[in-house]
Amino acid sequence: MPTTELSTDVALGVAIPSRNARGRIARLGSVVDSILAAHEYPPAMENLLAEALTLTALLGALLKEPEGQLTLQAQTEGGVVDLMVCDYRGGELRGYVRHDAERLIDLPEQPTLQDLFGKGYLAITFDQPVAKERYQGIVPLEGKSLGEAAQSYFAQSEQIPSLVRLAAEKRGDSWTAGGLLLQHLPEGEEGRERLHTRLDHPDWPHVAILGGSVKPEELTDAELPLDALIWRLFHEEDEVRTLAAIPLSRGCRCDRTYVRSVIARFPADERDAMVGDDGLIRVDCAFCSSSFSIEPTELT
Ligand SMILES: [Zn+2]
C-alpha cells in the first residue's frame, strides 16, 4: 500500500535485487519554497536551484552515515551563473546561486547548461567523517540537463552506470521538484568490493529503460507517493524493495559565533575596511540570507 507521507519533502531508497540495481527517489515541495524564499531569483534560477537541490537530496541519501555531508558545487567560467552551491547533512538541505541578472535576460526561456554555465564544472563531494572518508569527483557541466551532467559524474568518476532524472515545476506560488537516481551495482548496496561492472550487462539497460520512462510530471506530482511511482515503473520485476524513508528539511548551519570566528581571522586593517557607516561589520549568509552585525570590539 502506498503511503501518503511519502509524497513530498522526502527521499526514499529503492533496491531491485534481481537486476543488481539500487536507487533513490526524492521529491521536494515546501523545502524548496522556503530555501527560495530567502532570495529573489528569477524563474530560470529558481528552476535550476530546485533541480540542483533535488540532485543534492538524491546524492545525500546515498550517504551511509547520518553525520555525512554531501556538497554539490558548480564552478563556471564565462557563464551567466558564476557559482552554485548546495549541500546536505542529515536530511537538511540548503543552497544558493550567484548569477548575472542582466545576461540572464538575454537567454532563451529554456536555457541549456552551456547557456547557464559557460565552461562549467560540477564538483560533488561525499564526506563521511566517522569513517574518515572524503571523496570528490569533478566532471564538466555538459549535456542537456543537470541530470545528464550527474550521470556523467557517476560514469566518469565512479565507473557506475547510472540514470538520473530531475524535474521541477512551479504551480501558483509553489515549487515541486522531483528526481530519480538508479545505479547498477552488481555487488549490491553493501558488502563485497566491486570487481567488474559490465556496461553491457543486460540487467542494466532493462532497468534504465524502465526508470528512464518516468515522466517529469510524475516526478513533480505531489499527489503521487514515491513508493507508488516506483511500483508503477518496476511492478513487473521479481522483487522491488524500498529502504527507510529520509525526511528532508531546510537547514542552514550559519551561526553568529562561527561568523565572528571567520572575521576574527582577517588582519586588523582588512577588518577595519569592513566596518560600515553604522560602526558594525555586516555579514550575510549566502545560503539563507541571514544577516549578522558584528561589533568590531567583539573581535579583540
Ligand atoms: Zn545561513
CSV table of N, CA and C in Angstrom, one decimal, residues 43-191:
chain,number,residue,atom,x,y,z
A,43,PRO,N,12.7,33.2,-12.4
A,43,PRO,CA,12.2,31.8,-12.6
A,43,PRO,C,13.3,30.8,-13.1
A,44,ALA,N,14.1,31.2,-14.0
A,44,ALA,CA,15.1,30.2,-14.5
A,44,ALA,C,16.1,29.8,-13.4
A,45,MET,N,16.5,30.8,-12.6
A,45,MET,CA,17.4,30.4,-11.5
A,45,MET,C,16.7,29.6,-10.4
A,46,GLU,N,15.4,29.9,-10.1
A,46,GLU,CA,14.6,29.1,-9.2
A,46,GLU,C,14.5,27.7,-9.7
A,47,ASN,N,14.2,27.5,-11.0
A,47,ASN,CA,14.1,26.2,-11.6
A,47,ASN,C,15.4,25.4,-11.4
A,48,LEU,N,16.5,26.1,-11.7
A,48,LEU,CA,17.9,25.5,-11.7
A,48,LEU,C,18.2,25.0,-10.2
A,49,LEU,N,17.9,25.9,-9.3
A,49,LEU,CA,18.2,25.6,-7.9
A,49,LEU,C,17.3,24.5,-7.4
A,50,ALA,N,16.0,24.5,-7.8
A,50,ALA,CA,15.1,23.4,-7.4
A,50,ALA,C,15.6,22.1,-7.8
A,51,GLU,N,16.1,22.0,-9.1
A,51,GLU,CA,16.6,20.7,-9.6
A,51,GLU,C,17.9,20.4,-8.9
A,52,ALA,N,18.8,21.4,-8.7
A,52,ALA,CA,20.1,21.1,-8.0
A,52,ALA,C,19.9,20.6,-6.6
A,53,LEU,N,18.9,21.2,-5.9
A,53,LEU,CA,18.6,20.7,-4.5
A,53,LEU,C,18.0,19.3,-4.5
A,54,THR,N,17.3,19.0,-5.6
A,54,THR,CA,16.7,17.6,-5.7
A,54,THR,C,17.9,16.6,-5.9
A,55,LEU,N,18.8,17.0,-6.8
A,55,LEU,CA,20.0,16.2,-7.0
A,55,LEU,C,20.8,16.0,-5.8
A,56,THR,N,20.9,17.1,-5.0
A,56,THR,CA,21.7,17.1,-3.7
A,56,THR,C,21.0,16.1,-2.8
A,57,ALA,N,19.7,16.1,-2.7
A,57,ALA,CA,18.9,15.2,-1.9
A,57,ALA,C,19.1,13.7,-2.3
A,58,LEU,N,19.1,13.5,-3.6
A,58,LEU,CA,19.3,12.1,-4.1
A,58,LEU,C,20.7,11.6,-3.7
A,59,LEU,N,21.7,12.4,-3.9
A,59,LEU,CA,23.1,12.0,-3.6
A,59,LEU,C,23.3,11.9,-2.1
A,60,GLY,N,22.8,12.9,-1.4
A,60,GLY,CA,22.9,12.9,0.1
A,60,GLY,C,22.3,11.6,0.7
A,61,ALA,N,21.2,11.2,0.1
A,61,ALA,CA,20.5,10.0,0.6
A,61,ALA,C,21.4,8.7,0.3
A,62,LEU,N,22.5,8.8,-0.5
A,62,LEU,CA,23.4,7.7,-0.6
A,62,LEU,C,24.4,7.6,0.5
A,63,LEU,N,24.5,8.6,1.3
A,63,LEU,CA,25.5,8.6,2.4
A,63,LEU,C,25.1,7.5,3.4
A,64,LYS,N,26.1,6.8,3.9
A,64,LYS,CA,25.7,5.8,4.9
A,64,LYS,C,25.6,6.4,6.3
A,65,GLU,N,26.4,7.4,6.6
A,65,GLU,CA,26.5,8.0,7.9
A,65,GLU,C,25.5,9.1,8.1
A,66,PRO,N,24.8,9.2,9.2
A,66,PRO,CA,23.9,10.3,9.5
A,66,PRO,C,24.7,11.6,9.6
A,67,GLU,N,25.9,11.5,10.0
A,67,GLU,CA,26.8,12.7,10.1
A,67,GLU,C,27.4,13.1,8.8
A,68,GLY,N,27.2,12.3,7.7
A,68,GLY,CA,27.8,12.6,6.5
A,68,GLY,C,27.3,13.8,5.8
A,69,GLN,N,28.2,14.4,5.0
A,69,GLN,CA,27.8,15.6,4.3
A,69,GLN,C,28.0,15.4,2.8
A,70,LEU,N,27.1,16.0,2.0
A,70,LEU,CA,27.3,15.9,0.5
A,70,LEU,C,27.2,17.3,0.0
A,71,THR,N,28.2,17.7,-0.8
A,71,THR,CA,28.2,19.1,-1.3
A,71,THR,C,28.3,19.0,-2.8
A,72,LEU,N,27.4,19.8,-3.4
A,72,LEU,CA,27.4,19.9,-4.9
A,72,LEU,C,27.8,21.4,-5.2
A,73,GLN,N,28.8,21.5,-6.1
A,73,GLN,CA,29.2,22.9,-6.4
A,73,GLN,C,29.5,23.0,-7.9
A,74,ALA,N,28.9,24.0,-8.5
A,74,ALA,CA,29.2,24.3,-9.9
A,74,ALA,C,30.1,25.4,-10.0
A,75,GLN,N,31.2,25.2,-10.6
A,75,GLN,CA,32.2,26.3,-10.8
A,75,GLN,C,32.2,26.6,-12.3
A,76,THR,N,32.2,27.9,-12.6
A,76,THR,CA,32.0,28.2,-14.0
A,76,THR,C,32.9,29.2,-14.5
A,77,GLU,N,33.1,29.3,-15.8
A,77,GLU,CA,33.9,30.3,-16.5
A,77,GLU,C,33.1,30.9,-17.6
A,78,GLY,N,32.8,32.2,-17.5
A,78,GLY,CA,32.0,32.9,-18.6
A,78,GLY,C,30.6,32.5,-18.6
A,79,GLY,N,30.0,31.9,-17.6
A,79,GLY,CA,28.6,31.6,-17.7
A,79,GLY,C,27.8,32.7,-17.0
A,80,VAL,N,26.4,32.6,-17.3
A,80,VAL,CA,25.5,33.5,-16.6
A,80,VAL,C,25.5,33.2,-15.1
A,81,VAL,N,25.6,31.9,-14.8
A,81,VAL,CA,25.7,31.5,-13.4
A,81,VAL,C,27.2,31.5,-13.1
A,82,ASP,N,27.7,32.2,-12.0
A,82,ASP,CA,29.1,32.0,-11.8
A,82,ASP,C,29.4,31.1,-10.6
A,83,LEU,N,28.4,30.8,-9.8
A,83,LEU,CA,28.6,29.9,-8.7
A,83,LEU,C,27.2,29.3,-8.2
A,84,MET,N,27.2,28.0,-8.0
A,84,MET,CA,26.0,27.4,-7.4
A,84,MET,C,26.5,26.4,-6.4
A,85,VAL,N,26.0,26.5,-5.2
A,85,VAL,CA,26.4,25.6,-4.1
A,85,VAL,C,25.2,25.0,-3.4
A,86,CYS,N,25.1,23.7,-3.2
A,86,CYS,CA,24.1,23.1,-2.4
A,86,CYS,C,24.7,22.1,-1.5
A,87,ASP,N,24.2,21.9,-0.3
A,87,ASP,CA,24.7,20.8,0.5
A,87,ASP,C,23.6,20.1,1.3
A,88,TYR,N,24.0,19.0,1.8
A,88,TYR,CA,23.0,18.1,2.5
A,88,TYR,C,23.8,17.5,3.7
A,89,ARG,N,23.1,17.6,4.9
A,89,ARG,CA,23.6,16.8,6.0
A,89,ARG,C,22.4,16.4,6.9
A,90,GLY,N,22.3,15.1,7.1
A,90,GLY,CA,21.2,14.6,7.9
A,90,GLY,C,19.8,15.0,7.5
A,91,GLY,N,19.6,15.0,6.2
A,91,GLY,CA,18.3,15.3,5.6
A,91,GLY,C,18.1,16.8,5.5
A,92,GLU,N,19.0,17.6,6.0
A,92,GLU,CA,18.9,19.1,5.8
A,92,GLU,C,19.5,19.6,4.6
A,93,LEU,N,18.8,20.4,3.8
A,93,LEU,CA,19.3,20.9,2.6
A,93,LEU,C,19.4,22.4,2.6
A,94,ARG,N,20.4,23.0,1.9
A,94,ARG,CA,20.5,24.4,1.7
A,94,ARG,C,21.2,24.6,0.3
A,95,GLY,N,21.1,25.8,-0.2
A,95,GLY,CA,21.7,26.1,-1.5
A,95,GLY,C,21.5,27.5,-2.0
A,96,TYR,N,22.4,28.0,-2.8
A,96,TYR,CA,22.2,29.3,-3.4
A,96,TYR,C,22.9,29.3,-4.8
A,97,VAL,N,22.5,30.3,-5.6
A,97,VAL,CA,23.1,30.5,-6.9
A,97,VAL,C,23.5,32.0,-7.0
A,98,ARG,N,24.7,32.2,-7.6
A,98,ARG,CA,25.1,33.6,-7.9
A,98,ARG,C,25.1,33.7,-9.4
A,99,HIS,N,24.4,34.7,-9.9
A,99,HIS,CA,24.3,34.8,-11.4
A,99,HIS,C,24.3,36.3,-11.8
A,100,ASP,N,24.4,36.5,-13.1
A,100,ASP,CA,24.4,37.8,-13.7
A,100,ASP,C,23.0,38.1,-14.2
A,101,ALA,N,22.3,38.9,-13.5
A,101,ALA,CA,20.8,39.1,-13.9
A,101,ALA,C,20.7,39.7,-15.2
A,102,GLU,N,21.6,40.6,-15.6
A,102,GLU,CA,21.4,41.3,-16.9
A,102,GLU,C,21.7,40.3,-18.1
A,103,ARG,N,22.6,39.5,-17.9
A,103,ARG,CA,22.9,38.5,-19.0
A,103,ARG,C,21.8,37.4,-19.1
A,104,LEU,N,21.2,37.1,-17.9
A,104,LEU,CA,20.2,36.1,-17.9
A,104,LEU,C,19.0,36.5,-18.8
A,105,ILE,N,18.7,37.8,-18.8
A,105,ILE,CA,17.5,38.3,-19.6
A,105,ILE,C,17.6,37.9,-21.0
A,106,ASP,N,18.9,37.9,-21.6
A,106,ASP,CA,19.1,37.6,-23.0
A,106,ASP,C,19.0,36.1,-23.3
A,107,LEU,N,18.9,35.2,-22.3
A,107,LEU,CA,18.9,33.8,-22.6
A,107,LEU,C,17.5,33.3,-23.0
A,108,PRO,N,17.5,32.2,-23.8
A,108,PRO,CA,16.2,31.6,-24.1
A,108,PRO,C,15.4,31.2,-22.8
A,109,GLU,N,14.1,31.0,-23.0
A,109,GLU,CA,13.3,30.6,-21.8
A,109,GLU,C,13.8,29.3,-21.2
A,110,GLN,N,14.2,28.4,-22.1
A,110,GLN,CA,14.7,27.1,-21.6
A,110,GLN,C,16.2,27.0,-21.8
A,111,PRO,N,17.0,27.7,-21.0
A,111,PRO,CA,18.4,27.8,-21.3
A,111,PRO,C,19.1,26.4,-21.2
A,112,THR,N,20.1,26.2,-22.0
A,112,THR,CA,20.9,24.9,-21.9
A,112,THR,C,21.9,25.1,-20.8
A,113,LEU,N,22.6,24.0,-20.4
A,113,LEU,CA,23.7,24.0,-19.4
A,113,LEU,C,24.8,25.0,-19.9
A,114,GLN,N,25.1,24.9,-21.2
A,114,GLN,CA,26.1,25.7,-21.8
A,114,GLN,C,25.7,27.2,-21.6
A,115,ASP,N,24.4,27.6,-21.9
A,115,ASP,CA,24.0,28.9,-21.7
A,115,ASP,C,24.2,29.4,-20.3
A,116,LEU,N,23.9,28.5,-19.4
A,116,LEU,CA,23.9,28.9,-17.9
A,116,LEU,C,25.3,28.9,-17.4
A,117,PHE,N,26.1,27.9,-17.7
A,117,PHE,CA,27.4,27.8,-17.0
A,117,PHE,C,28.6,28.1,-17.8
A,118,GLY,N,28.4,28.3,-19.2
A,118,GLY,CA,29.6,28.5,-20.0
A,118,GLY,C,30.4,27.3,-19.9
A,119,LYS,N,31.7,27.5,-19.7
A,119,LYS,CA,32.6,26.3,-19.5
A,119,LYS,C,32.6,26.0,-18.0
A,120,GLY,N,31.7,25.1,-17.6
A,120,GLY,CA,31.5,24.9,-16.2
A,120,GLY,C,31.9,23.5,-15.7
A,121,TYR,N,32.1,23.3,-14.4
A,121,TYR,CA,32.4,22.0,-13.9
A,121,TYR,C,31.5,21.8,-12.7
A,122,LEU,N,31.2,20.5,-12.5
A,122,LEU,CA,30.3,20.1,-11.3
A,122,LEU,C,31.2,19.3,-10.4
A,123,ALA,N,31.4,19.8,-9.2
A,123,ALA,CA,32.2,19.1,-8.2
A,123,ALA,C,31.2,18.5,-7.2
A,124,ILE,N,31.4,17.2,-6.9
A,124,ILE,CA,30.5,16.5,-6.0
A,124,ILE,C,31.4,15.9,-4.9
A,125,THR,N,31.1,16.3,-3.6
A,125,THR,CA,32.0,15.8,-2.5
A,125,THR,C,31.2,15.0,-1.5
A,126,PHE,N,31.6,13.8,-1.3
A,126,PHE,CA,31.0,12.9,-0.3
A,126,PHE,C,31.9,13.0,0.9
A,127,ASP,N,31.4,13.3,2.1
A,127,ASP,CA,32.2,13.5,3.2
A,127,ASP,C,31.6,12.6,4.4
A,128,GLN,N,32.3,11.6,4.8
A,128,GLN,CA,31.7,10.8,5.9
A,128,GLN,C,32.7,10.8,7.0
A,129,PRO,N,32.5,11.7,8.0
A,129,PRO,CA,33.6,11.9,9.0
A,129,PRO,C,33.8,10.7,9.9
A,130,VAL,N,32.8,9.9,10.2
A,130,VAL,CA,33.1,8.8,11.1
A,130,VAL,C,34.0,7.8,10.5
A,131,ALA,N,33.8,7.5,9.3
A,131,ALA,CA,34.7,6.5,8.6
A,131,ALA,C,35.9,7.2,8.0
A,132,LYS,N,36.0,8.5,8.2
A,132,LYS,CA,37.1,9.3,7.7
A,132,LYS,C,37.3,9.2,6.1
A,133,GLU,N,36.1,9.1,5.5
A,133,GLU,CA,36.1,9.0,4.0
A,133,GLU,C,35.7,10.3,3.4
A,134,ARG,N,36.6,10.8,2.5
A,134,ARG,CA,36.2,12.1,1.8
A,134,ARG,C,36.6,11.8,0.4
A,135,TYR,N,35.6,12.0,-0.5
A,135,TYR,CA,35.8,11.7,-1.9
A,135,TYR,C,35.2,12.9,-2.7
A,136,GLN,N,36.0,13.4,-3.6
A,136,GLN,CA,35.5,14.4,-4.5
A,136,GLN,C,35.7,14.1,-6.0
A,137,GLY,N,34.7,14.2,-6.8
A,137,GLY,CA,34.8,14.0,-8.2
A,137,GLY,C,34.3,15.2,-8.9
A,138,ILE,N,35.0,15.5,-10.0
A,138,ILE,CA,34.7,16.7,-10.8
A,138,ILE,C,34.4,16.3,-12.3
A,139,VAL,N,33.3,16.8,-12.8
A,139,VAL,CA,33.0,16.5,-14.2
A,139,VAL,C,32.6,17.8,-14.9
A,140,PRO,N,32.9,17.9,-16.2
A,140,PRO,CA,32.4,19.1,-17.0
A,140,PRO,C,30.9,19.2,-16.9
A,141,LEU,N,30.4,20.4,-16.8
A,141,LEU,CA,28.9,20.5,-16.9
A,141,LEU,C,28.5,20.5,-18.4
A,142,GLU,N,28.3,19.3,-18.9
A,142,GLU,CA,28.0,19.2,-20.3
A,142,GLU,C,26.7,18.3,-20.4
A,143,GLY,N,26.1,18.4,-21.6
A,143,GLY,CA,24.8,17.7,-21.8
A,143,GLY,C,23.7,18.6,-21.7
A,144,LYS,N,22.5,18.1,-21.8
A,144,LYS,CA,21.3,18.9,-21.9
A,144,LYS,C,20.8,19.4,-20.6
A,145,SER,N,21.1,18.7,-19.5
A,145,SER,CA,20.5,19.0,-18.2
A,145,SER,C,21.4,18.6,-17.1
A,146,LEU,N,21.1,19.1,-16.0
A,146,LEU,CA,21.8,18.8,-14.7
A,146,LEU,C,21.8,17.3,-14.5
A,147,GLY,N,20.7,16.7,-14.8
A,147,GLY,CA,20.6,15.2,-14.6
A,147,GLY,C,21.7,14.5,-15.5
A,148,GLU,N,21.8,15.0,-16.7
A,148,GLU,CA,22.8,14.3,-17.6
A,148,GLU,C,24.2,14.5,-17.1
A,149,ALA,N,24.5,15.7,-16.6
A,149,ALA,CA,25.8,16.0,-16.0
A,149,ALA,C,26.1,15.1,-14.8
A,150,ALA,N,25.1,14.9,-14.0
A,150,ALA,CA,25.2,14.0,-12.9
A,150,ALA,C,25.5,12.5,-13.3
A,151,GLN,N,24.8,12.1,-14.4
A,151,GLN,CA,25.0,10.8,-15.0
A,151,GLN,C,26.5,10.7,-15.4
A,152,SER,N,27.1,11.7,-16.1
A,152,SER,CA,28.5,11.6,-16.5
A,152,SER,C,29.4,11.6,-15.2
A,153,TYR,N,28.9,12.2,-14.2
A,153,TYR,CA,29.8,12.2,-12.9
A,153,TYR,C,29.9,10.7,-12.5
A,154,PHE,N,28.8,10.0,-12.5
A,154,PHE,CA,28.9,8.6,-12.0
A,154,PHE,C,29.7,7.7,-13.0
A,155,ALA,N,29.5,8.0,-14.3
A,155,ALA,CA,30.1,7.2,-15.3
A,155,ALA,C,31.7,7.5,-15.3
A,156,GLN,N,32.0,8.7,-15.2
A,156,GLN,CA,33.5,9.1,-15.2
A,156,GLN,C,34.2,8.9,-13.9
A,157,SER,N,33.6,9.4,-12.8
A,157,SER,CA,34.3,9.4,-11.5
A,157,SER,C,34.2,8.1,-10.8
A,158,GLU,N,33.1,7.4,-11.0
A,158,GLU,CA,32.9,6.2,-10.2
A,158,GLU,C,32.7,4.9,-11.0
A,159,GLN,N,32.7,5.1,-12.4
A,159,GLN,CA,32.5,3.9,-13.3
A,159,GLN,C,31.3,3.1,-12.9
A,160,ILE,N,30.2,3.8,-12.5
A,160,ILE,CA,29.0,3.2,-12.2
A,160,ILE,C,27.9,3.6,-13.2
A,161,PRO,N,27.4,2.7,-14.0
A,161,PRO,CA,26.3,3.0,-14.9
A,161,PRO,C,25.1,3.6,-14.1
A,162,SER,N,24.7,4.8,-14.5
A,162,SER,CA,23.6,5.4,-13.7
A,162,SER,C,22.6,6.1,-14.6
A,163,LEU,N,21.5,6.3,-14.0
A,163,LEU,CA,20.4,7.1,-14.7
A,163,LEU,C,20.0,8.2,-13.7
A,164,VAL,N,19.9,9.4,-14.1
A,164,VAL,CA,19.5,10.5,-13.2
A,164,VAL,C,18.4,11.3,-14.0
A,165,ARG,N,17.2,11.4,-13.4
A,165,ARG,CA,16.2,12.3,-14.0
A,165,ARG,C,15.8,13.3,-12.9
A,166,LEU,N,15.7,14.6,-13.4
A,166,LEU,CA,15.3,15.7,-12.5
A,166,LEU,C,14.2,16.5,-13.1
A,167,ALA,N,13.3,17.0,-12.3
A,167,ALA,CA,12.2,17.9,-12.9
A,167,ALA,C,11.8,18.8,-11.8
A,168,ALA,N,11.4,20.0,-12.2
A,168,ALA,CA,10.9,21.0,-11.3
A,168,ALA,C,9.8,21.7,-12.0
A,169,GLU,N,8.7,22.1,-11.2
A,169,GLU,CA,7.6,22.8,-11.8
A,169,GLU,C,7.0,23.7,-10.8
A,170,LYS,N,6.7,24.9,-11.2
A,170,LYS,CA,6.0,25.9,-10.3
A,170,LYS,C,4.5,26.0,-10.7
A,171,ARG,N,3.7,25.7,-9.6
A,171,ARG,CA,2.2,25.9,-9.8
A,171,ARG,C,1.8,26.9,-8.8
A,172,GLY,N,1.2,28.0,-9.4
A,172,GLY,CA,0.9,29.1,-8.5
A,172,GLY,C,2.2,29.7,-7.9
A,173,ASP,N,2.3,29.8,-6.6
A,173,ASP,CA,3.5,30.3,-5.9
A,173,ASP,C,4.4,29.2,-5.4
A,174,SER,N,4.0,27.9,-5.7
A,174,SER,CA,4.8,26.8,-5.0
A,174,SER,C,5.5,25.9,-6.0
A,175,TRP,N,6.7,25.6,-5.7
A,175,TRP,CA,7.5,24.7,-6.5
A,175,TRP,C,7.3,23.3,-6.0
A,176,THR,N,7.4,22.3,-7.0
A,176,THR,CA,7.5,20.9,-6.6
A,176,THR,C,8.7,20.4,-7.5
A,177,ALA,N,9.6,19.7,-6.9
A,177,ALA,CA,10.7,19.2,-7.7
A,177,ALA,C,10.9,17.7,-7.3
A,178,GLY,N,11.3,16.9,-8.3
A,178,GLY,CA,11.4,15.5,-8.0
A,178,GLY,C,12.6,15.0,-8.8
A,179,GLY,N,13.1,13.8,-8.3
A,179,GLY,CA,14.2,13.2,-9.0
A,179,GLY,C,14.3,11.8,-8.8
A,180,LEU,N,14.9,11.1,-9.7
A,180,LEU,CA,15.2,9.6,-9.6
A,180,LEU,C,16.6,9.3,-10.0
A,181,LEU,N,17.3,8.6,-9.2
A,181,LEU,CA,18.6,8.1,-9.4
A,181,LEU,C,18.6,6.6,-9.4
A,182,LEU,N,19.1,6.0,-10.4
A,182,LEU,CA,19.3,4.5,-10.4
A,182,LEU,C,20.7,4.1,-10.8
A,183,GLN,N,21.2,3.1,-10.2
A,183,GLN,CA,22.6,2.7,-10.4
A,183,GLN,C,22.7,1.2,-10.5
A,184,HIS,N,23.6,0.7,-11.3
A,184,HIS,CA,23.8,-0.7,-11.5
A,184,HIS,C,25.0,-1.1,-10.6
A,185,LEU,N,24.7,-1.8,-9.5
A,185,LEU,CA,25.7,-2.2,-8.6
A,185,LEU,C,25.7,-3.7,-8.5
A,186,PRO,N,26.5,-4.4,-9.3
A,186,PRO,CA,26.4,-5.9,-9.3
A,186,PRO,C,26.6,-6.6,-7.9
A,187,GLU,N,27.3,-5.9,-7.0
A,187,GLU,CA,27.5,-6.5,-5.7
A,187,GLU,C,26.6,-5.9,-4.6
A,188,GLY,N,25.6,-5.2,-5.1
A,188,GLY,CA,24.5,-4.8,-4.2
A,188,GLY,C,24.9,-3.5,-3.4
A,189,GLU,N,24.0,-3.2,-2.5
A,189,GLU,CA,24.1,-1.9,-1.8
A,189,GLU,C,25.3,-1.9,-0.9
A,190,GLU,N,25.6,-3.0,-0.2
A,190,GLU,CA,26.7,-3.1,0.7
A,190,GLU,C,27.6,-4.3,0.4
A,191,GLY,N,28.7,-4.4,1.1
A,191,GLY,CA,29.4,-5.6,1.0
A,191,GLY,C,30.6,-5.7,0.1
